[in-house]
Coordinates of C-alpha atoms in Angstrom, one line a residue:
X1 CA -0.1 0.2 0.4
X2 CA 2.9 2.2 0.8
X3 CA 4.3 1.8 -2.3
X4 CA 1.3 2.6 -3.9
X5 CA 1.1 5.9 -2.6
X6 CA 4.7 6.8 -3.3
X7 CA 4.1 5.9 -7.0
X8 CA 0.9 8.0 -7.3
X9 CA 2.5 10.9 -5.0
X10 CA 5.5 11.0 -7.7
X11 CA 2.9 10.8 -10.9
X12 CA 1.6 13.9 -9.8
X13 CA 5.2 14.9 -9.2
X14 CA 6.0 14.7 -12.9
X15 CA 4.1 17.4 -14.8
X16 CA 5.6 20.1 -12.7
X17 CA 9.4 18.8 -12.7
X18 CA 9.0 18.4 -16.7
X19 CA 7.1 21.6 -17.0
X20 CA 10.3 23.4 -15.4
X21 CA 13.0 21.0 -17.6
X22 CA 11.3 22.4 -20.8
X23 CA 11.4 26.3 -19.4
X24 CA 15.1 26.0 -18.3
X25 CA 16.1 24.2 -21.5
X26 CA 14.6 27.1 -23.9
X27 CA 16.3 29.2 -21.6
X28 CA 19.5 27.7 -21.6
X29 CA 19.5 27.4 -25.2
X30 CA 19.5 23.3 -25.4
X31 CA 16.5 24.2 -27.7
X32 CA 15.3 27.0 -30.1
X33 CA 16.6 28.6 -33.4
X34 CA 19.8 27.4 -33.3
X35 CA 18.7 23.7 -31.9
X36 CA 15.3 23.2 -32.9
X37 CA 14.9 19.8 -31.0
X38 CA 16.8 18.1 -28.0
X39 CA 15.7 15.5 -25.8
X40 CA 15.5 15.9 -21.9
X41 CA 16.2 12.5 -19.5
X42 CA 14.8 13.5 -15.9
X43 CA 17.6 11.9 -13.8
X44 CA 15.7 11.2 -10.4
X45 CA 12.7 10.0 -11.9
X46 CA 15.6 7.3 -13.6
X47 CA 16.8 6.9 -10.3
X48 CA 13.5 6.1 -8.7
X49 CA 12.2 3.5 -11.2
X50 CA 15.6 1.8 -10.6
X51 CA 14.9 1.6 -7.2
X52 CA 11.1 0.4 -7.4
X53 CA 12.6 -2.5 -9.4
X54 CA 14.7 -3.5 -7.2
X55 CA 12.2 -3.0 -4.1
X56 CA 9.6 -5.1 -6.1
X57 CA 11.7 -8.0 -6.8
X58 CA 13.3 -7.8 -3.1
X59 CA 9.9 -7.9 -1.2
X60 CA 8.9 -10.8 -3.2
X61 CA 11.7 -13.0 -3.2
X62 CA 13.0 -15.4 -0.9
X63 CA 16.3 -14.1 1.1
X64 CA 19.4 -14.2 -0.1
X65 CA 17.7 -15.3 -3.6
X66 CA 20.7 -13.8 -6.4
X67 CA 18.7 -11.4 -9.1
X68 CA 20.2 -9.0 -11.6
X69 CA 18.3 -6.4 -13.5
X70 CA 19.9 -6.3 -16.6
X71 CA 18.7 -3.0 -18.8
X72 CA 17.9 -3.5 -22.2
X73 CA 20.2 -1.9 -23.7
X74 CA 18.3 -1.5 -26.8
X75 CA 16.1 1.1 -25.2
X76 CA 18.7 3.5 -24.6
X77 CA 21.8 3.2 -26.0
X78 CA 23.7 5.8 -24.3
X79 CA 26.7 5.4 -22.1
X80 CA 26.0 8.2 -19.3
X81 CA 22.4 6.3 -19.0
X82 CA 24.3 2.9 -18.5
X83 CA 26.4 4.2 -16.0
X84 CA 23.9 5.8 -14.2
X85 CA 21.9 2.6 -14.2
X86 CA 25.1 0.4 -13.2
X87 CA 25.7 2.7 -10.2
X88 CA 22.0 2.2 -9.1
X89 CA 22.9 -1.8 -9.1
X90 CA 21.8 -2.6 -12.7
X91 CA 23.5 -4.4 -15.4
X92 CA 22.9 -4.9 -19.3
X93 CA 21.3 -7.0 -21.8
X94 CA 23.4 -6.5 -25.2
X95 CA 22.2 -7.5 -28.3
X96 CA 25.0 -6.5 -30.7
X97 CA 28.9 -6.0 -30.8
X98 CA 27.9 -2.3 -30.7
X99 CA 25.9 -2.8 -27.7
X100 CA 28.3 -4.3 -25.7
X101 CA 30.6 -1.5 -26.2
X102 CA 28.6 0.9 -24.9
X103 CA 28.3 -1.5 -21.7
X104 CA 31.8 -2.0 -21.3
X105 CA 32.3 2.2 -22.0
X106 CA 29.5 2.6 -19.1
X107 CA 32.0 0.3 -16.8
X108 CA 29.3 -2.3 -16.4
X109 CA 30.7 -5.4 -14.8
X110 CA 31.3 -8.4 -17.5
X111 CA 29.3 -10.4 -14.4
X112 CA 26.5 -7.9 -14.6
X113 CA 26.0 -8.0 -18.3
X114 CA 23.7 -10.4 -20.1
X115 CA 24.6 -11.2 -24.4
X116 CA 21.5 -12.3 -25.9
X117 CA 20.6 -12.0 -29.8
X118 CA 19.4 -14.4 -32.4
X119 CA 22.6 -13.6 -34.6
X120 CA 25.7 -14.0 -32.9
X121 CA 28.7 -14.3 -34.6
X122 CA 31.7 -16.5 -33.5
X123 CA 33.4 -13.5 -32.7
X124 CA 30.9 -12.3 -30.9
X125 CA 30.4 -15.9 -28.8
X126 CA 34.6 -15.9 -28.3
X127 CA 34.7 -12.6 -27.0
X128 CA 31.7 -13.0 -24.5
X129 CA 32.6 -16.5 -23.1
X130 CA 36.0 -14.7 -23.1
X131 CA 35.4 -12.0 -20.8
X132 CA 32.9 -14.0 -18.4
X133 CA 29.9 -12.5 -19.6
X134 CA 26.5 -14.5 -19.7
X135 CA 25.0 -16.1 -23.4
X136 CA 22.2 -17.0 -23.9
X137 CA 22.2 -19.4 -26.8
X138 CA 19.2 -19.1 -29.3
X139 CA 19.2 -22.0 -31.5
X140 CA 20.9 -25.5 -31.9
X141 CA 23.5 -23.7 -34.7
X142 CA 24.5 -21.3 -31.8
X143 CA 24.6 -24.1 -29.8
X144 CA 27.0 -25.8 -31.8
X145 CA 29.1 -23.0 -31.8
X146 CA 29.5 -22.7 -28.6
X147 CA 30.3 -26.5 -28.0
X148 CA 33.1 -26.2 -29.9
X149 CA 34.6 -23.0 -28.5
X150 CA 33.9 -25.0 -25.0
X151 CA 36.3 -27.5 -25.9
X152 CA 38.8 -25.2 -27.2
X153 CA 39.0 -22.8 -24.1
X154 CA 36.7 -23.6 -21.6
X155 CA 34.9 -20.7 -20.1
X156 CA 33.4 -20.3 -16.7
X157 CA 30.7 -17.8 -18.0
X158 CA 27.1 -18.4 -17.6
X159 CA 25.2 -19.8 -20.6
X160 CA 21.9 -20.3 -21.4
X161 CA 19.3 -21.5 -23.5
X162 CA 16.8 -19.3 -25.3
X163 CA 13.3 -21.0 -25.0
X164 CA 9.7 -20.0 -27.0
X165 CA 6.8 -21.1 -25.0
X166 CA 4.9 -20.3 -27.7
X167 CA 2.1 -18.9 -25.7
X168 CA 0.6 -16.4 -28.0
X169 CA 1.4 -12.7 -28.9
X170 CA 0.1 -9.3 -27.6
X171 CA -1.8 -6.5 -29.3
X172 CA 1.0 -5.5 -31.6
X173 CA 2.5 -8.2 -33.5
X174 CA 6.0 -7.2 -34.7
X175 CA 6.5 -6.6 -30.7
X176 CA 4.9 -10.1 -29.9
X177 CA 8.0 -12.6 -29.6
X178 CA 6.2 -16.2 -28.1
X179 CA 4.0 -16.9 -30.8
X180 CA 4.5 -19.9 -33.0
X181 CA 6.8 -18.9 -35.5
X182 CA 8.6 -16.4 -33.5
X183 CA 12.1 -15.9 -34.8
X184 CA 13.7 -16.2 -31.2
X185 CA 14.4 -19.2 -29.4
X186 CA 13.9 -23.0 -29.6
X187 CA 9.7 -23.4 -29.9
X188 CA 9.0 -25.5 -27.0
X189 CA 5.8 -26.7 -28.6
X190 CA 7.5 -28.1 -31.7
X191 CA 7.2 -31.4 -32.2
X192 CA 10.3 -33.0 -30.4
X193 CA 11.6 -30.1 -29.4
X194 CA 11.2 -29.6 -25.7
X195 CA 13.0 -33.1 -25.3
X196 CA 15.6 -31.8 -27.5
X197 CA 15.9 -28.8 -24.8
X198 CA 16.0 -31.1 -22.0
X199 CA 18.9 -33.8 -23.5
X200 CA 21.0 -30.8 -24.5
X201 CA 20.7 -29.5 -20.9
X202 CA 21.6 -33.2 -19.4
X203 CA 24.6 -33.8 -21.9
X204 CA 26.6 -30.2 -21.0
X205 CA 26.8 -29.7 -17.6
X206 CA 27.7 -26.1 -18.5
X207 CA 24.7 -25.0 -19.5
X208 CA 23.2 -23.8 -16.4
X209 CA 20.2 -21.2 -17.3
X210 CA 17.1 -21.4 -19.6
X211 CA 15.9 -17.8 -20.7
X212 CA 12.3 -16.8 -22.3
X213 CA 11.4 -13.4 -23.2
X214 CA 8.0 -13.0 -23.7
X215 CA 6.8 -9.4 -22.8
X216 CA 6.7 -6.3 -25.1
X217 CA 4.3 -3.1 -25.3
X218 CA 0.6 -4.5 -25.6
X219 CA 1.0 -7.7 -24.0
X220 CA -1.2 -9.2 -20.9
X221 CA 0.5 -9.4 -17.7
X222 CA -1.3 -12.5 -17.4
X223 CA 0.1 -14.0 -20.6
X224 CA 3.7 -12.6 -19.5
X225 CA 3.2 -14.7 -16.0
X226 CA 2.3 -17.9 -18.6
X227 CA 5.6 -17.8 -20.2
X228 CA 7.7 -17.7 -17.1
X229 CA 5.5 -20.0 -15.8
X230 CA 6.6 -22.5 -18.4
X231 CA 10.0 -21.5 -18.0
X232 CA 10.2 -22.5 -14.7
X233 CA 8.0 -25.9 -15.0
X234 CA 11.0 -26.5 -17.6
X235 CA 13.8 -26.3 -15.4
X236 CA 12.0 -28.2 -12.7
X237 CA 11.6 -31.0 -15.1
X238 CA 15.5 -30.7 -16.7
X239 CA 16.5 -30.7 -12.7
X240 CA 14.8 -33.4 -12.3
X241 CA 15.7 -35.9 -14.7
X242 CA 19.3 -35.1 -14.0
X243 CA 18.7 -35.6 -10.1
X244 CA 20.8 -32.1 -9.4
X245 CA 20.6 -28.5 -9.8
X246 CA 21.9 -28.5 -13.5
X247 CA 19.4 -25.2 -13.8
X248 CA 20.5 -22.7 -11.5
X249 CA 19.4 -19.5 -12.9
X250 CA 16.1 -18.3 -14.8
X251 CA 16.6 -15.4 -17.3
X252 CA 12.6 -14.6 -17.5
X253 CA 13.3 -11.5 -20.1
X254 CA 11.3 -7.6 -19.7
X255 CA 8.9 -6.2 -21.9
X256 CA 6.5 -4.6 -19.0
X257 CA 4.3 -2.8 -20.9
X258 CA 4.0 1.1 -19.9
X259 CA 0.6 3.2 -20.4
X260 CA 1.3 5.9 -22.8
X261 CA -2.0 7.6 -22.0
X262 CA -1.4 9.8 -19.0
X263 CA 1.7 10.1 -16.5
X264 CA 0.5 7.2 -14.3
X265 CA 2.9 4.6 -13.9
X266 CA 0.8 1.7 -14.6
X267 CA 1.2 -1.4 -14.3
X268 CA 4.4 -1.0 -11.8
X269 CA 7.1 -3.5 -11.1
X270 CA 5.2 -4.5 -7.8
X271 CA 2.4 -5.8 -9.4
X272 CA 4.4 -7.7 -11.9
X273 CA 6.6 -9.1 -9.5
X274 CA 3.3 -9.8 -6.8
X275 CA 1.5 -11.9 -9.9
X276 CA 4.3 -13.6 -10.7
X277 CA 4.4 -15.2 -7.0
X278 CA 0.9 -16.4 -7.2
X279 CA 1.0 -17.7 -10.6
X280 CA 4.5 -19.5 -10.7
X281 CA 4.6 -20.9 -6.9
X282 CA 8.5 -21.6 -6.3
X283 CA 9.7 -19.2 -8.9
X284 CA 11.2 -16.6 -6.2
X285 CA 11.7 -19.1 -3.0
X286 CA 14.8 -19.0 -3.8
X287 CA 15.6 -22.7 -6.2
X288 CA 16.7 -20.3 -8.9
X289 CA 19.3 -17.1 -9.0
X290 CA 16.8 -14.8 -11.4
X291 CA 17.8 -12.2 -14.2
X292 CA 15.2 -9.6 -15.6
X293 CA 15.6 -7.6 -18.8
X294 CA 13.6 -4.2 -18.8
X295 CA 14.2 -1.7 -21.1
X296 CA 11.3 0.7 -21.7
X297 CA 9.6 0.7 -18.7
X298 CA 12.4 1.7 -16.6
X299 CA 12.9 4.8 -19.1
X300 CA 9.9 5.5 -20.8
X301 CA 8.0 7.9 -18.4
X302 CA 11.5 10.1 -17.9
X303 CA 11.9 11.5 -21.3
X304 CA 11.1 14.3 -23.0
X305 CA 11.4 15.5 -27.1
X306 CA 11.1 19.3 -27.5
X307 CA 10.8 20.7 -30.5
X308 CA 10.4 24.4 -31.8
X309 CA 7.3 25.0 -34.2
X310 CA 8.7 26.3 -37.5
X311 CA 5.8 27.2 -39.1
X312 CA 2.0 27.0 -38.4
X313 CA -0.3 26.7 -41.4
X314 CA -3.4 24.9 -42.4
X315 CA -4.7 23.0 -45.0
X316 CA -8.4 21.9 -45.9
X317 CA -9.0 24.0 -42.7
X318 CA -7.4 21.8 -40.1
X319 CA -4.3 23.9 -38.3
X320 CA -0.8 22.2 -38.8
X321 CA 1.9 23.1 -37.1
X322 CA 5.4 22.0 -38.5
X323 CA 8.0 21.0 -36.0
X324 CA 11.4 19.6 -35.9
X325 CA 10.3 16.3 -34.3
X326 CA 9.1 13.9 -37.0
X327 CA 10.0 10.0 -38.0
X328 CA 14.0 10.6 -37.4
X329 CA 13.3 10.7 -33.6
X330 CA 9.5 9.5 -33.5
X331 CA 9.9 6.9 -36.4
X332 CA 7.3 3.8 -34.7
X333 CA 4.8 6.8 -33.7
X334 CA 4.8 8.0 -37.1
X335 CA 4.9 4.7 -39.5
X336 CA 2.3 2.6 -36.7
X337 CA 0.4 5.4 -34.9
X338 CA -2.2 3.3 -33.8
X339 CA 0.2 0.6 -32.0
X340 CA 2.7 3.7 -30.7
X341 CA 0.2 7.0 -29.9
X342 CA 2.1 9.7 -27.8
X343 CA 1.1 12.1 -25.5
X344 CA 2.1 16.1 -26.8
X345 CA 2.2 19.0 -24.8
X346 CA 2.4 22.3 -25.9
X347 CA 4.6 25.1 -24.6
X348 CA 5.1 28.8 -25.5
X349 CA 8.0 31.0 -26.8
X350 CA 9.4 30.9 -23.2
X351 CA 9.1 27.2 -22.7
X352 CA 5.8 27.6 -20.4
X353 CA 2.6 25.6 -20.7
X354 CA 0.2 26.9 -23.0
X355 CA -3.3 27.6 -21.8
X356 CA -6.3 28.5 -24.4
X357 CA -9.3 26.3 -25.7
X358 CA -7.8 23.0 -27.7
X359 CA -7.9 23.6 -31.4
X360 CA -7.9 19.7 -33.1
X361 CA -4.6 20.0 -35.0
X362 CA -1.5 18.1 -36.7
X363 CA 1.8 18.4 -34.9
X364 CA 4.0 17.8 -38.1
X365 CA 7.9 16.6 -38.7
X366 CA 10.4 17.8 -40.9
X367 CA 10.4 14.8 -42.9
X368 CA 9.8 14.9 -46.3
X369 CA 6.9 12.6 -46.7
X370 CA 3.1 13.4 -46.3
X371 CA 2.5 11.1 -43.5
X372 CA 5.5 12.7 -41.0
X373 CA 3.3 13.3 -38.1
X374 CA 3.6 12.8 -34.9
X375 CA -0.2 13.6 -33.9
X376 CA -3.0 13.8 -36.0
X377 CA -6.2 15.8 -35.3
X378 CA -5.1 16.2 -31.9
X379 CA -6.9 18.8 -29.2
X380 CA -3.9 21.2 -28.0
X381 CA -4.0 24.5 -27.4
X382 CA -3.2 26.3 -30.6
X383 CA 0.8 25.9 -31.4
X384 CA 2.1 28.9 -33.2
X385 CA 5.5 29.7 -35.0
X386 CA 8.6 29.8 -32.1
X387 CA 6.3 27.9 -29.5
X388 CA 7.3 24.3 -28.7
X389 CA 5.6 20.9 -28.5
X390 CA 6.9 18.4 -26.7
X391 CA 6.5 14.4 -27.5
X392 CA 6.2 12.7 -23.7
X393 CA 7.0 9.7 -22.3
X394 CA 10.2 9.3 -25.1
X395 CA 12.8 7.9 -22.8
X396 CA 13.2 4.6 -24.3
X397 CA 13.8 3.9 -28.0
X398 CA 13.0 7.8 -29.0
X399 CA 16.5 8.9 -27.8
X400 CA 18.2 6.0 -29.3
X401 CA 17.1 4.8 -32.5
X402 CA 17.5 8.0 -34.7
X403 CA 16.6 7.3 -38.4
X404 CA 18.3 9.2 -40.4
X405 CA 16.0 10.1 -43.1
X406 CA 16.6 13.7 -45.1
X407 CA 20.0 13.1 -43.5
X408 CA 18.5 14.6 -40.5
X409 CA 21.3 15.0 -37.7
X410 CA 21.2 13.6 -34.3
X411 CA 19.9 16.0 -31.7
X412 CA 21.3 16.5 -28.1
X413 CA 20.3 14.8 -25.0
X414 CA 20.1 16.5 -21.8
X415 CA 19.9 15.1 -18.3
X416 CA 18.2 17.3 -15.8
X417 CA 17.6 17.7 -12.0
X418 CA 16.2 19.9 -9.7
X419 CA 18.8 22.4 -8.3
X420 CA 19.3 23.3 -4.5
X421 CA 18.3 26.7 -5.1
X422 CA 15.2 25.3 -7.3
X423 CA 16.3 25.5 -10.1
X424 CA 17.3 23.1 -12.9
X425 CA 20.7 21.7 -13.5
X426 CA 21.6 20.1 -17.0
X427 CA 24.2 17.6 -18.1
X428 CA 25.1 16.6 -21.4
X429 CA 24.3 12.9 -22.1
X430 CA 25.0 13.2 -26.5
X431 CA 25.8 16.6 -28.0
X432 CA 24.3 17.5 -31.2
X433 CA 25.5 16.1 -34.5
X434 CA 27.0 18.6 -36.8
X435 CA 26.7 19.0 -40.2
X436 CA 30.1 17.9 -40.7
X437 CA 29.7 15.1 -38.4
X438 CA 27.0 13.6 -40.4
X439 CA 29.0 14.0 -43.7
X440 CA 31.7 12.2 -42.7
X441 CA 29.5 9.4 -41.3
X442 CA 28.2 9.8 -44.9
X443 CA 31.5 8.9 -46.7
X444 CA 32.4 12.6 -46.7
X445 CA 35.9 11.4 -46.6
X446 CA 35.4 8.8 -50.0
X447 CA 33.9 11.4 -52.2
X448 CA 35.8 10.5 -55.8
X449 CA 35.5 6.7 -54.5
X450 CA 33.3 5.7 -57.0
X451 CA 35.0 8.0 -60.2
X452 CA 38.1 5.9 -59.2
X453 CA 36.3 2.5 -60.5
X454 CA 36.0 4.3 -63.7
X455 CA 38.4 3.8 -66.5
X456 CA 37.5 6.7 -68.3
X457 CA 36.3 9.9 -66.8
X458 CA 35.7 12.2 -69.4
X459 CA 35.5 15.5 -68.2
X460 CA 33.2 16.7 -70.4
X461 CA 30.4 14.8 -68.6
X462 CA 31.0 17.7 -65.3
X463 CA 29.6 20.6 -68.2
X464 CA 27.4 22.6 -66.5
X465 CA 24.0 21.8 -67.0
X466 CA 22.6 23.4 -70.2
X467 CA 25.8 23.7 -72.4
X468 CA 26.2 21.6 -75.5
X469 CA 28.2 19.1 -76.6
X470 CA 30.2 20.3 -79.7

């Protein structure tokens, strides 16, 4: 009850803190004519979410149970964020060489790092095993690669096998990982698959973990718990047949859905942990160590994209605010708006919340295609040139998954926290990408590379437009 009350109090505080941050960002020039879009991260909010996650599992697991909360790096692939979470006791779940490099740059210990990916190369596997990073094998061929590596250079790194309980999907098909034909893991209901998994574990004393990730946005908690239950009972079967504690750790994934309709945090980590204890008796009894891989649910509520309104216009009688935040930062929202709607808040030219009667209007982005809309026909105080549109609940995925359409540069990202004098302090998380950096990234140093492949390079092909050949 106390935790619920604390969460409710936090929800009511979120909007004022965000308002102060937007005003300060505008006043300090973090967003404005020179930098028309920026991301803001609430550092205190991130720390609260990390504490709530730890507290939820500590409340419902037996004392002494090893629990690693490994943050899903894809949700916010930003080194300062990973470092902050590491200081709050969280590790990292990585799914690529790049994400592993970011985790290492954030000084996340190898013992607190988990490697998941359906397409790990031999080099990736070799590196992870050498470093002592936990590895979850995705399929039989990958397990065979690990067999070879363990034979040539035995490792003490924890090794697990990812399974798919095939319990069905949620409301967003592209995000559902536990369907019959999901690309992830070994489908437990496929013919002969369960026996194959059991035999794999019995034949490999070093295969001591099982992994399943069935959660995602749009997934009911009850279905998530059903997936964890399937994982638990598989571990129990393997250990019974082995006559020993062959499986000692269960990686139950993450995927807790996020409420994008209001400032309220729902569901909470505590609600999920309580459901797991009741739905899967024995899971938190201390028989197994636990690993979680939450991402969106830790960060989403603590991020805001602030974009300057460059122009205000109308078409067909509907007002349109043309801003600098569109598909390049809100890719999923623009392309799949029904599955990924987000809230938009209106601020004036000084970063103060706008007042006035709501007017149905479109909030458009800068990308050169008609569908680049983050909100359509949305009632808001009428936005005018020089005002600001804020995309709320964008702390996860929106900052770290930039879509470089029209060669739009990546915006700056800034963490913020309350200052002792009641103001707002900022710290740079990522500097705005310069046009020179963007050009270099796009092959600027190799401008004549393709010309070098030509056997003949007639100069007259570069004749100015309109000049005829003789």
